[in-house]
Coordinates of C-alpha atoms and ligand atoms in Angstrom, one line a residue:
M1 CA 0.0 0.0 0.0
T2 CA 1.3 3.5 -0.9
V3 CA 1.8 5.8 2.1
K4 CA -0.2 8.9 1.7
I5 CA 0.2 12.4 3.2
D6 CA -2.6 14.0 5.2
S7 CA -5.0 15.0 2.5
Y8 CA -6.3 17.8 4.7
R9 CA -3.1 19.6 3.9
F10 CA -3.8 20.1 0.2
K11 CA -7.6 19.5 -0.2
K12 CA -8.2 23.0 1.2
R13 CA -5.7 24.6 -1.2
R14 CA -6.8 26.4 -4.3
T15 CA -4.0 27.2 -6.8
F16 CA -5.1 29.4 -9.6
A17 CA -4.2 32.4 -11.8
I18 CA -6.3 35.5 -12.7
I19 CA -5.9 36.4 -16.3
S20 CA -7.3 39.2 -18.3
H21 CA -6.6 41.7 -21.1
P22 CA -4.7 44.7 -19.6
D23 CA -7.0 47.1 -17.8
A24 CA -9.9 44.7 -17.4
G25 CA -9.5 44.9 -13.6
K26 CA -7.3 41.9 -12.7
T27 CA -5.2 43.9 -10.2
T28 CA -8.3 45.5 -8.6
L29 CA -9.9 42.1 -8.2
T30 CA -6.7 40.6 -6.7
E31 CA -6.5 43.5 -4.2
N32 CA -10.1 42.7 -3.2
F33 CA -9.2 39.1 -2.6
L34 CA -6.3 40.3 -0.4
L35 CA -8.6 42.7 1.5
N36 CA -11.2 40.0 2.1
G37 CA -8.7 37.4 3.2
K38 CA -5.9 37.0 5.6
I39 CA -2.8 37.5 3.6
I40 CA 0.0 35.0 4.4
R41 CA 2.5 35.7 1.8
V42 CA 2.6 38.2 -1.0
P43 CA 5.7 37.7 -3.1
G44 CA 6.3 39.7 -6.2
T45 CA 4.4 42.8 -7.1
I46 CA 1.0 44.3 -6.5
K47 CA 0.8 47.9 -7.6
S48 CA -0.4 50.4 -5.1
R49 CA -3.6 51.7 -6.5
G50 CA -4.1 55.3 -7.4
S51 CA -0.5 56.3 -6.9
G52 CA 0.8 54.8 -10.1
K53 CA 3.6 53.4 -8.0
Y54 CA 4.6 49.8 -7.6
A55 CA 5.7 47.7 -4.7
K56 CA 9.3 47.4 -3.7
S57 CA 9.9 44.2 -5.7
D58 CA 9.8 45.9 -9.0
W59 CA 13.2 44.6 -9.6
M60 CA 14.5 45.9 -12.9
K61 CA 15.2 49.4 -13.9
I62 CA 13.1 48.9 -17.0
E63 CA 10.1 48.2 -14.8
K64 CA 10.6 51.3 -12.9
K65 CA 11.4 53.5 -15.9
R66 CA 8.2 52.4 -17.7
G67 CA 6.0 51.9 -14.6
I68 CA 5.0 48.4 -15.5
S69 CA 5.0 45.2 -13.7
I70 CA 7.0 42.4 -15.3
T71 CA 7.2 39.7 -12.7
T72 CA 4.6 37.1 -11.8
S73 CA 3.8 37.2 -8.2
I74 CA 2.5 34.4 -5.9
I75 CA 0.2 35.4 -3.2
Q76 CA -1.0 33.1 -0.4
I77 CA -4.3 34.1 1.3
E78 CA -6.1 32.3 4.0
Y79 CA -9.9 32.2 4.0
G80 CA -11.2 30.3 7.0
K81 CA -10.0 26.7 6.5
Y82 CA -9.0 27.3 2.9
L83 CA -5.7 28.5 1.6
I84 CA -5.5 30.2 -1.8
N85 CA -2.3 30.2 -3.8
L86 CA -3.0 33.1 -6.3
L87 CA -0.5 33.4 -9.1
D88 CA -0.8 37.0 -10.3
T89 CA 0.5 37.4 -13.8
P90 CA 2.3 40.3 -15.5
G91 CA -0.2 43.0 -16.5
H92 CA 1.7 44.0 -19.6
K93 CA 0.8 42.2 -22.7
D94 CA 4.5 42.0 -23.8
F95 CA 5.0 39.5 -21.0
S96 CA 2.1 37.2 -21.9
E97 CA 4.5 34.3 -22.5
D98 CA 5.1 34.4 -18.7
T99 CA 1.4 34.1 -18.3
Y100 CA 1.3 31.0 -20.6
R101 CA 3.8 29.3 -18.3
V102 CA 2.0 30.3 -15.2
L103 CA -1.0 28.4 -16.6
T104 CA 1.0 25.2 -16.4
A105 CA 1.3 25.6 -12.7
V106 CA -2.3 26.2 -11.7
D107 CA -5.3 24.0 -11.2
F108 CA -7.8 26.4 -12.6
C109 CA -8.1 30.0 -13.7
V110 CA -10.3 33.0 -13.3
I111 CA -10.7 35.2 -16.4
V112 CA -11.7 38.8 -15.9
I113 CA -13.5 40.5 -18.7
D114 CA -14.4 44.2 -19.1
A115 CA -18.2 44.2 -19.5
S116 CA -18.1 47.1 -22.0
K117 CA -15.5 45.4 -24.2
G118 CA -16.2 41.7 -24.0
I119 CA -13.3 39.3 -24.9
E120 CA -10.3 41.2 -26.1
E121 CA -7.2 40.0 -28.1
Q122 CA -5.1 39.2 -25.1
T123 CA -7.8 37.2 -23.4
R124 CA -8.5 35.3 -26.6
K125 CA -5.0 33.8 -26.6
L126 CA -5.0 33.0 -23.0
I127 CA -8.4 31.3 -23.3
R128 CA -6.9 29.1 -26.1
I129 CA -4.1 28.0 -23.8
S130 CA -6.4 27.3 -20.9
R131 CA -8.7 25.3 -23.2
M132 CA -5.7 23.3 -24.5
R133 CA -4.7 22.4 -21.0
S134 CA -8.4 21.6 -20.1
I135 CA -8.2 23.5 -16.8
P136 CA -11.5 24.6 -15.3
I137 CA -12.3 28.3 -15.9
L138 CA -14.5 30.8 -13.9
I139 CA -15.4 34.0 -15.6
F140 CA -15.8 37.4 -13.8
I141 CA -17.5 40.0 -15.9
N142 CA -16.3 43.3 -14.4
K143 CA -17.1 47.0 -14.4
L144 CA -20.8 46.6 -14.3
D145 CA -20.9 50.1 -12.7
R146 CA -20.0 51.4 -16.2
N147 CA -22.1 51.1 -19.4
S148 CA -21.8 47.5 -20.4
R149 CA -22.6 45.3 -23.3
N150 CA -25.8 43.3 -23.2
P151 CA -25.1 40.3 -20.8
I152 CA -26.7 37.8 -23.2
E153 CA -24.4 39.1 -26.0
L154 CA -21.4 38.7 -23.7
L155 CA -22.3 35.1 -22.8
D156 CA -22.8 34.3 -26.5
Q157 CA -19.3 35.7 -27.3
L158 CA -17.9 33.7 -24.4
E159 CA -19.4 30.5 -25.6
F160 CA -18.2 31.1 -29.1
E161 CA -14.6 31.8 -28.0
L162 CA -14.4 29.2 -25.3
K163 CA -16.2 26.6 -27.4
V164 CA -17.8 25.4 -24.3
K165 CA -21.1 26.0 -22.5
C166 CA -21.3 28.9 -20.1
T167 CA -23.8 29.3 -17.3
P168 CA -24.5 32.5 -15.2
I169 CA -24.5 32.1 -11.5
V170 CA -25.6 35.7 -10.9
W171 CA -27.2 38.1 -13.2
P172 CA -26.7 41.8 -13.5
I173 CA -29.5 44.2 -12.7
G174 CA -28.9 47.2 -15.0
C175 CA -25.5 48.7 -15.7
G176 CA -23.6 52.0 -15.7
T177 CA -25.5 54.7 -13.8
S178 CA -28.6 52.4 -13.5
F179 CA -26.6 49.5 -12.1
K180 CA -28.7 48.3 -9.2
G181 CA -27.1 45.1 -8.2
I182 CA -27.2 41.4 -9.1
Y183 CA -29.7 38.6 -8.9
H184 CA -28.3 35.3 -7.5
I185 CA -29.9 32.6 -9.7
Y186 CA -29.4 29.7 -7.3
T187 CA -30.5 31.4 -4.1
D188 CA -33.3 33.5 -5.8
T189 CA -32.0 36.6 -4.0
V190 CA -31.5 40.1 -5.2
F191 CA -28.3 41.9 -3.9
F192 CA -28.6 45.6 -4.1
C193 CA -25.6 47.7 -5.0
L194 CA -27.4 50.8 -3.6
N195 CA -26.8 53.4 -1.0
K196 CA -27.9 52.3 2.6
N197 CA -30.0 55.5 3.0
F198 CA -31.8 55.0 -0.2
L199 CA -32.7 51.4 0.8
S200 CA -33.8 52.5 4.3
M201 CA -36.3 54.9 2.6
Y202 CA -38.1 51.7 1.6
G203 CA -37.8 50.1 5.0
L204 CA -34.9 47.9 4.0
D205 CA -32.1 47.5 6.5
C206 CA -30.1 44.9 4.5
H207 CA -28.6 44.8 1.0
S208 CA -30.3 41.7 -0.1
L209 CA -33.8 40.4 -0.5
K210 CA -35.1 37.0 -1.4
M211 CA -37.3 37.3 -4.5
K212 CA -39.9 35.0 -3.1
N213 CA -40.0 36.9 0.2
I214 CA -40.8 40.2 -1.5
N215 CA -44.5 40.2 -0.7
S216 CA -45.0 43.5 -2.5
S217 CA -43.6 43.6 -6.0
V218 CA -44.2 47.4 -5.6
L219 CA -41.2 47.4 -3.3
L220 CA -39.0 45.9 -5.9
N221 CA -40.4 48.1 -8.6
N222 CA -39.8 51.2 -6.5
I223 CA -36.3 50.3 -5.6
L224 CA -35.2 49.0 -9.0
G225 CA -37.6 50.8 -11.4
L226 CA -40.3 49.3 -13.5
D227 CA -38.3 48.9 -16.7
I228 CA -35.4 47.2 -14.9
V229 CA -37.7 44.8 -13.1
R230 CA -39.4 43.9 -16.4
E231 CA -36.1 43.4 -18.1
L232 CA -34.8 41.3 -15.3
R233 CA -37.9 39.0 -15.4
E234 CA -37.5 38.7 -19.2
D235 CA -33.8 37.8 -18.8
L236 CA -34.5 35.3 -16.1
E237 CA -37.1 33.5 -18.3
L238 CA -34.5 33.4 -21.1
I239 CA -31.8 32.2 -18.8
N240 CA -34.0 29.3 -17.6
S241 CA -34.7 28.2 -21.1
V242 CA -31.3 28.7 -22.7
Y243 CA -28.6 28.0 -20.1
V244 CA -27.9 24.6 -18.5
C245 CA -27.9 24.4 -14.7
F246 CA -24.5 24.6 -13.1
N247 CA -23.0 21.2 -12.6
V248 CA -19.8 20.7 -10.6
S249 CA -18.5 17.7 -12.4
L250 CA -19.0 19.3 -15.8
F251 CA -17.1 22.4 -14.5
L252 CA -14.3 20.2 -13.2
K253 CA -14.0 18.5 -16.6
S254 CA -13.8 21.9 -18.1
D255 CA -17.0 21.3 -20.0
L256 CA -19.0 24.1 -18.3
V257 CA -17.9 27.6 -17.3
P258 CA -19.7 29.5 -14.4
V259 CA -20.0 33.2 -15.1
Y260 CA -20.2 35.9 -12.4
F261 CA -21.0 39.6 -12.9
G262 CA -19.9 42.5 -10.6
S263 CA -17.6 45.4 -10.0
A264 CA -14.2 44.9 -8.6
L265 CA -13.8 48.6 -8.0
K266 CA -17.0 48.7 -5.8
N267 CA -16.0 45.3 -4.3
F268 CA -19.4 44.1 -5.5
G269 CA -20.2 40.5 -6.6
I270 CA -16.7 39.3 -5.7
D271 CA -17.9 37.2 -2.7
F272 CA -19.9 35.0 -5.0
L273 CA -16.9 34.4 -7.2
L274 CA -14.9 33.6 -4.1
K275 CA -17.6 31.1 -2.9
G276 CA -17.4 29.4 -6.4
I277 CA -13.6 29.2 -6.0
L278 CA -13.7 27.7 -2.5
N279 CA -16.7 25.4 -2.9
W280 CA -16.4 24.2 -6.5
A281 CA -12.9 24.7 -7.9
P282 CA -10.5 21.8 -7.7
S283 CA -7.9 21.3 -5.0
P284 CA -4.5 20.0 -6.3
T285 CA -5.3 16.5 -7.6
C286 CA -3.0 14.7 -9.9
K287 CA -0.7 15.5 -12.8
K288 CA 0.3 13.4 -15.8
S289 CA 3.9 12.5 -16.0
N290 CA 5.6 10.5 -18.8
I291 CA 5.1 7.3 -17.0
R292 CA 2.1 7.6 -14.7
Y293 CA -0.4 10.0 -13.0
V294 CA 1.1 11.4 -9.9
H295 CA -1.4 12.0 -7.1
S296 CA -1.2 14.9 -4.7
N297 CA -1.7 12.6 -1.7
E298 CA 1.4 10.5 -2.5
K299 CA 4.0 10.7 0.3
N300 CA 7.0 11.2 -2.0
F301 CA 7.8 14.7 -3.1
S302 CA 7.5 15.7 -6.8
G303 CA 7.2 19.0 -8.6
F304 CA 8.3 20.9 -11.7
I305 CA 9.9 24.2 -12.5
F306 CA 7.6 26.5 -14.4
K307 CA 9.5 29.8 -14.1
I308 CA 12.9 31.2 -13.5
Q309 CA 13.3 34.7 -12.4
A310 CA 16.7 36.4 -12.5
N311 CA 17.5 39.6 -10.5
M312 CA 14.7 39.4 -8.1
D313 CA 17.1 41.1 -5.8
L314 CA 19.7 43.2 -7.6
K315 CA 22.0 43.1 -4.5
H316 CA 22.2 39.3 -4.8
R317 CA 22.1 39.0 -8.6
D318 CA 20.5 35.7 -8.2
R319 CA 18.2 33.4 -10.2
I320 CA 15.2 32.0 -8.4
A321 CA 13.5 28.9 -9.7
F322 CA 9.8 28.6 -9.0
L323 CA 8.5 25.1 -8.5
R324 CA 5.0 23.8 -8.3
I325 CA 4.6 21.0 -5.8
V326 CA 2.7 18.1 -7.3
S327 CA 2.9 15.5 -4.5
G328 CA 4.5 15.0 -1.1
Q329 CA 5.8 17.6 1.3
Y330 CA 8.8 19.9 1.1
K331 CA 10.8 20.0 4.4
K332 CA 13.7 22.2 5.1
N333 CA 17.1 20.9 4.1
M334 CA 15.6 18.3 1.8
K335 CA 17.7 16.6 -0.9
L336 CA 15.7 16.5 -4.1
Y337 CA 16.5 14.4 -7.2
H338 CA 17.0 16.5 -10.3
V339 CA 15.7 14.0 -12.9
R340 CA 17.2 15.6 -16.0
I341 CA 20.8 15.7 -14.7
K342 CA 20.3 12.5 -12.6
K343 CA 21.7 14.1 -9.4
Y344 CA 20.5 14.8 -5.9
I345 CA 20.6 18.5 -4.9
L346 CA 20.3 19.9 -1.4
I347 CA 17.5 22.4 -1.3
S348 CA 18.3 24.0 2.0
D349 CA 16.3 27.1 1.8
V350 CA 13.0 27.7 -0.1
F351 CA 11.6 31.2 -0.1
S352 CA 8.5 33.2 -0.3
F353 CA 8.7 36.8 -1.2
I354 CA 6.8 39.7 0.3
A355 CA 7.3 42.7 -1.8
G356 CA 10.9 42.0 -2.4
D357 CA 11.7 40.7 1.1
R358 CA 12.4 37.0 1.4
F359 CA 11.1 34.6 3.9
I360 CA 12.3 31.1 4.4
L361 CA 9.7 28.4 4.4
D362 CA 10.1 25.3 6.5
E363 CA 7.5 23.2 4.8
A364 CA 5.2 23.3 1.8
Y365 CA 2.5 21.1 0.3
P366 CA 1.0 20.1 -3.0
G367 CA -0.4 23.1 -4.8
D368 CA 2.1 25.4 -3.2
I369 CA 4.7 27.3 -5.2
I370 CA 8.2 27.4 -3.7
G371 CA 11.1 29.5 -4.9
F372 CA 14.8 28.5 -4.4
H373 CA 18.2 29.5 -5.7
S374 CA 18.6 28.2 -9.1
H375 CA 22.1 27.3 -10.2
K376 CA 22.9 27.1 -13.9
N377 CA 21.6 23.5 -14.1
I378 CA 18.0 24.3 -13.5
K379 CA 15.7 25.0 -16.4
I380 CA 12.1 25.6 -17.0
G381 CA 10.3 22.2 -17.3
D382 CA 12.7 20.4 -15.0
T383 CA 11.2 17.8 -12.7
F384 CA 12.3 17.2 -9.1
T385 CA 11.4 14.1 -7.1
E386 CA 12.7 12.0 -4.2
G387 CA 14.4 9.6 -6.6
E388 CA 11.7 8.5 -9.0
V389 CA 12.6 9.0 -12.6
L390 CA 9.7 10.7 -14.2
K391 CA 8.9 13.9 -16.0
F392 CA 5.9 16.1 -16.1
Y393 CA 6.5 16.2 -19.8
D394 CA 3.4 17.9 -21.2
N395 CA 3.6 20.8 -18.8
I396 CA 5.5 23.5 -20.5
S397 CA 5.2 24.6 -24.1
N398 CA 6.8 27.1 -26.4
F399 CA 4.5 29.2 -28.6
S400 CA 5.4 30.9 -31.8
P401 CA 6.7 34.4 -31.0
E402 CA 5.0 37.3 -32.7
L403 CA 8.0 39.7 -33.1
F404 CA 11.5 39.0 -34.4
R405 CA 14.8 40.7 -34.3
R406 CA 18.3 39.9 -35.5
I407 CA 20.9 40.4 -32.8
S408 CA 24.5 41.4 -33.4
L409 CA 27.5 42.3 -31.2
K410 CA 29.2 45.6 -31.1
N411 CA 32.4 43.8 -30.4
S412 CA 32.6 40.5 -32.3
L413 CA 35.1 39.1 -29.8
H414 CA 32.3 38.6 -27.3
K415 CA 30.6 35.8 -29.3
K416 CA 31.1 33.2 -26.5
K417 CA 29.7 35.5 -23.9
L418 CA 26.7 36.3 -26.1
L419 CA 26.0 32.6 -26.7
K420 CA 26.1 32.0 -22.9
G421 CA 23.9 35.0 -22.2
L422 CA 21.3 34.1 -24.8
L423 CA 21.2 30.5 -23.7
Q424 CA 20.6 31.5 -20.1
L425 CA 17.9 34.1 -21.0
S426 CA 16.1 31.7 -23.2
E427 CA 16.2 29.0 -20.6
E428 CA 14.6 31.4 -18.2
G429 CA 11.9 32.1 -20.8
T430 CA 12.9 35.7 -21.2
I431 CA 13.1 35.4 -24.9
Q432 CA 13.2 32.7 -27.6
V433 CA 16.4 32.3 -29.5
F434 CA 16.8 30.7 -33.0
K435 CA 20.1 30.0 -34.7
L436 CA 20.0 30.4 -38.5
L437 CA 21.2 27.3 -40.3
E438 CA 22.6 29.4 -43.1
N439 CA 25.1 31.5 -41.1
N440 CA 24.7 30.7 -37.4
D441 CA 23.3 34.2 -36.7
F442 CA 20.9 34.6 -33.9
I443 CA 17.3 35.6 -34.3
L444 CA 15.3 36.7 -31.2
G445 CA 11.6 35.9 -30.9
A446 CA 9.3 37.6 -28.5
I447 CA 5.6 38.4 -27.8
G448 CA 6.2 42.0 -27.0
K449 CA 8.8 44.7 -27.9
L450 CA 9.8 45.2 -24.2
Q451 CA 11.2 41.7 -24.1
F452 CA 13.9 42.8 -26.6
D453 CA 14.7 45.8 -24.3
I454 CA 15.1 43.5 -21.4
V455 CA 17.5 41.3 -23.3
V456 CA 19.7 44.2 -24.4
E457 CA 19.7 45.6 -20.8
R458 CA 20.4 42.3 -19.2
L459 CA 23.2 41.4 -21.6
R460 CA 24.8 44.8 -20.8
V461 CA 24.4 44.6 -17.0
E462 CA 24.9 40.9 -16.4
Y463 CA 27.3 39.8 -19.2
N464 CA 29.0 43.1 -19.9
I465 CA 28.3 43.0 -23.6
C466 CA 26.8 45.5 -25.9
V467 CA 24.5 44.4 -28.7
I468 CA 22.4 45.9 -31.4
I469 CA 19.1 44.6 -32.6
Y470 CA 17.7 45.0 -36.1
S471 CA 14.3 44.5 -37.6
V472 CA 14.0 41.4 -39.7
Q473 CA 11.5 40.1 -42.2
I474 CA 10.1 37.2 -40.2
F475 CA 6.5 36.9 -39.4
L476 CA 6.2 33.7 -37.5
V477 CA 8.0 30.4 -36.8
R478 CA 6.7 26.9 -37.2
W479 CA 8.3 23.8 -35.6
I480 CA 9.1 21.3 -38.3
S481 CA 8.6 17.5 -38.2
S482 CA 7.7 14.7 -40.6
K483 CA 7.1 11.0 -40.6
S484 CA 9.3 10.7 -43.6
L485 CA 13.0 11.3 -43.0
E486 CA 13.6 11.5 -46.8
K487 CA 10.9 14.2 -47.2
L488 CA 12.3 16.1 -44.3
S489 CA 15.9 16.1 -45.7
C490 CA 14.5 17.2 -49.0
F491 CA 12.6 20.0 -47.3
K492 CA 15.8 21.1 -45.4
A493 CA 17.9 21.1 -48.5
E494 CA 15.4 23.2 -50.5
N495 CA 14.6 25.8 -47.7
K496 CA 17.9 26.2 -45.8
F497 CA 17.8 30.0 -45.9
Y498 CA 14.5 30.0 -43.9
L499 CA 15.5 27.3 -41.4
A500 CA 16.9 27.7 -37.9
L501 CA 17.4 25.6 -34.7
D502 CA 15.7 26.6 -31.5
I503 CA 17.5 26.3 -28.1
C504 CA 16.8 22.6 -28.0
D505 CA 18.2 22.1 -31.5
R506 CA 14.7 21.5 -33.0
L507 CA 14.2 22.6 -36.5
V508 CA 12.0 25.6 -37.2
Y509 CA 10.8 27.3 -40.3
L510 CA 10.9 31.1 -40.3
A511 CA 8.1 32.4 -42.4
S512 CA 8.3 35.9 -43.9
S513 CA 4.5 36.2 -44.1
K514 CA 1.2 34.3 -43.8
I515 CA 1.1 33.8 -47.5
N516 CA 4.7 32.5 -47.5
L517 CA 3.7 30.0 -44.9
K518 CA 0.6 28.9 -46.8
L519 CA 2.7 28.4 -49.9
V520 CA 5.3 26.2 -48.3
Q521 CA 2.6 24.2 -46.5
S522 CA 0.9 23.5 -49.8
R523 CA 4.2 22.6 -51.5
Y524 CA 5.3 20.2 -48.7
P525 CA 2.2 18.3 -47.6
D526 CA 4.3 15.7 -45.8
I527 CA 5.8 18.2 -43.5
I528 CA 4.1 19.1 -40.2
F529 CA 4.3 22.8 -39.3
S530 CA 3.5 23.2 -35.7
D531 CA 2.9 26.6 -33.9
I532 CA 3.4 25.1 -30.5
C533 CA 6.2 22.9 -29.1
D534 CA 6.7 21.2 -25.8
I535 CA 9.9 22.1 -24.0
S536 CA 12.0 19.0 -23.7
Y537 CA 15.5 19.7 -22.7
Ligands
G4P1 P1 -5.5 45.2 -14.9 O1 -4.8 44.7 -13.7 O2 -6.4 44.2 -15.5 O3 -4.6 45.9 -15.9 O4 -6.6 46.4 -14.5 P2 -6.6 47.2 -13.1 O5 -7.1 46.4 -12.0 O6 -5.3 47.9 -13.0 O7 -7.8 48.2 -13.6 C1 -7.6 49.1 -14.7 C2 -8.5 50.3 -14.5 O8 -9.9 49.9 -14.4 C3 -8.2 51.1 -13.2 O9 -8.4 52.4 -13.4 C4 -9.2 50.5 -12.2 O10 -9.5 51.4 -11.2 C5 -10.4 50.4 -13.2 N1 -11.4 49.4 -12.7 C6 -11.2 48.1 -12.3 N2 -12.3 47.5 -11.9 C7 -13.3 48.4 -12.1 C8 -14.7 48.4 -11.9 O11 -15.3 47.5 -11.5 N3 -15.4 49.5 -12.3 C9 -14.7 50.7 -12.8 N4 -15.5 51.7 -13.1 N5 -13.4 50.7 -13.0 C10 -12.7 49.6 -12.6 P3 -7.2 53.4 -13.7 O12 -7.9 54.8 -13.7 O13 -6.5 53.0 -14.9 O14 -6.3 53.2 -12.5 P4 -6.4 53.8 -11.0 O15 -6.0 55.2 -11.0 O16 -7.8 53.6 -10.5 O17 -5.4 52.9 -10.3

């Protein structure tokens, strides 16, 4: 019989990320979670609202200069018997690749949508990744206190983009200046977002009313207004006939998405989302490895690295590896088996970070994220165990970058240093690097322009080399494979000017345009052009 750890330790943990298009209200929502709960650890950055300033842990000059938050932070909040591990993701779209990786370390995610805008570009991509990983999703439609799009229209768009059924848990009553509150579909209760004095004029001393207990519909009509009540009743009829009832097992299978409405700024409607997270969302369960499913309640420790962050503390110039615990328990001074390099490593100190200050943790459990000093031999995607040889192989993926630059040295004698620097930066996931087959030149691939600035700055500060980056006529990359070796070598011979190797020496095709890609794809039907690639060092 396998020995198990006390399931209480992790069953009450909820590990998730909040993702959104910039400005949809992710930070405001996160802050409300912090306000409502007992904060245990707040590593990384939370910007201080209103001031435009950021917390102490904004670690790079670039962050400070541009007033943006690059790092992903991990926040631990206690809610009664529950413990939330909230992975906040960089707000800036240029660092969305970091968000992709964070999604590999969470058990579910909350997507925040601006009610006046619906699904925006950045959210669309993140939804695609969440769907690929089949993680349960909860949606929070925010900014109801502003003029919003029709909620039915928003749900239609969500179902179209998510390609999965959505079901509202609460329903908005009005929006913008006529936003009156929300109706909870499952408790048949109206929650008013209205001034206390206004409600007391109608003899109401609380902010909620059971619909069925409202003996006089005049009361409701007076408070909400006739039109709004009529609209609400019509909407509710439609909801009953169109949307399926919420079902936890469908939600856990990622086949049903609960939708909440509210206003993060007014701290309204967030408690229902929180209840959904605590009552329905999954605790750490099991993760697929290359040989078996690893269950959270197994006694032996296992986990994987999903993020490496350099320079969290400029004084120490260190690299911190972030590990998601899959099973077992971390105990101080533990020796962990580094599966890829086949060696035991003493992990004496693991940290949590509160706004730049470090705190040593003595123990951690499945679902927790721990940070420790990463020597050169730790890479994103690495698995650590207590000796078992396994790899959480399908966890981390590379996606095609969207912007490309050629990089060259001001002093060509620094080639070795450049190679070392680029290798390290790409292993950290700061940038993707491709080496052209034709002349061994390096091409950098990124999601946002700022990533290039970070690379130039870090090469200068950490490796003491000056580089120049140039625009280049590359539109996207595709990872190349084929069942036929013969067809593959023929393809290589005929397209060598457009081919490169990524950091793991996998072949990629650098397409100059969408049309160019379509043309080669039609010319070489036996070649597989993939826009996503698992990291497998
Ligand atoms: P993000 O992390 O997703 O990028 O968004 P963030 O929370 O920073 O919110 C972006 C802007 O939207 C902020 O205004 C914030 O106050 C506002 N906001 C967030 N939630 C709501 C809401 O429910 N209703 C309304 N009306 N506004 C909301 P800002 O002026 O850009 O920043 P600040 O000066 O308020 O800090």
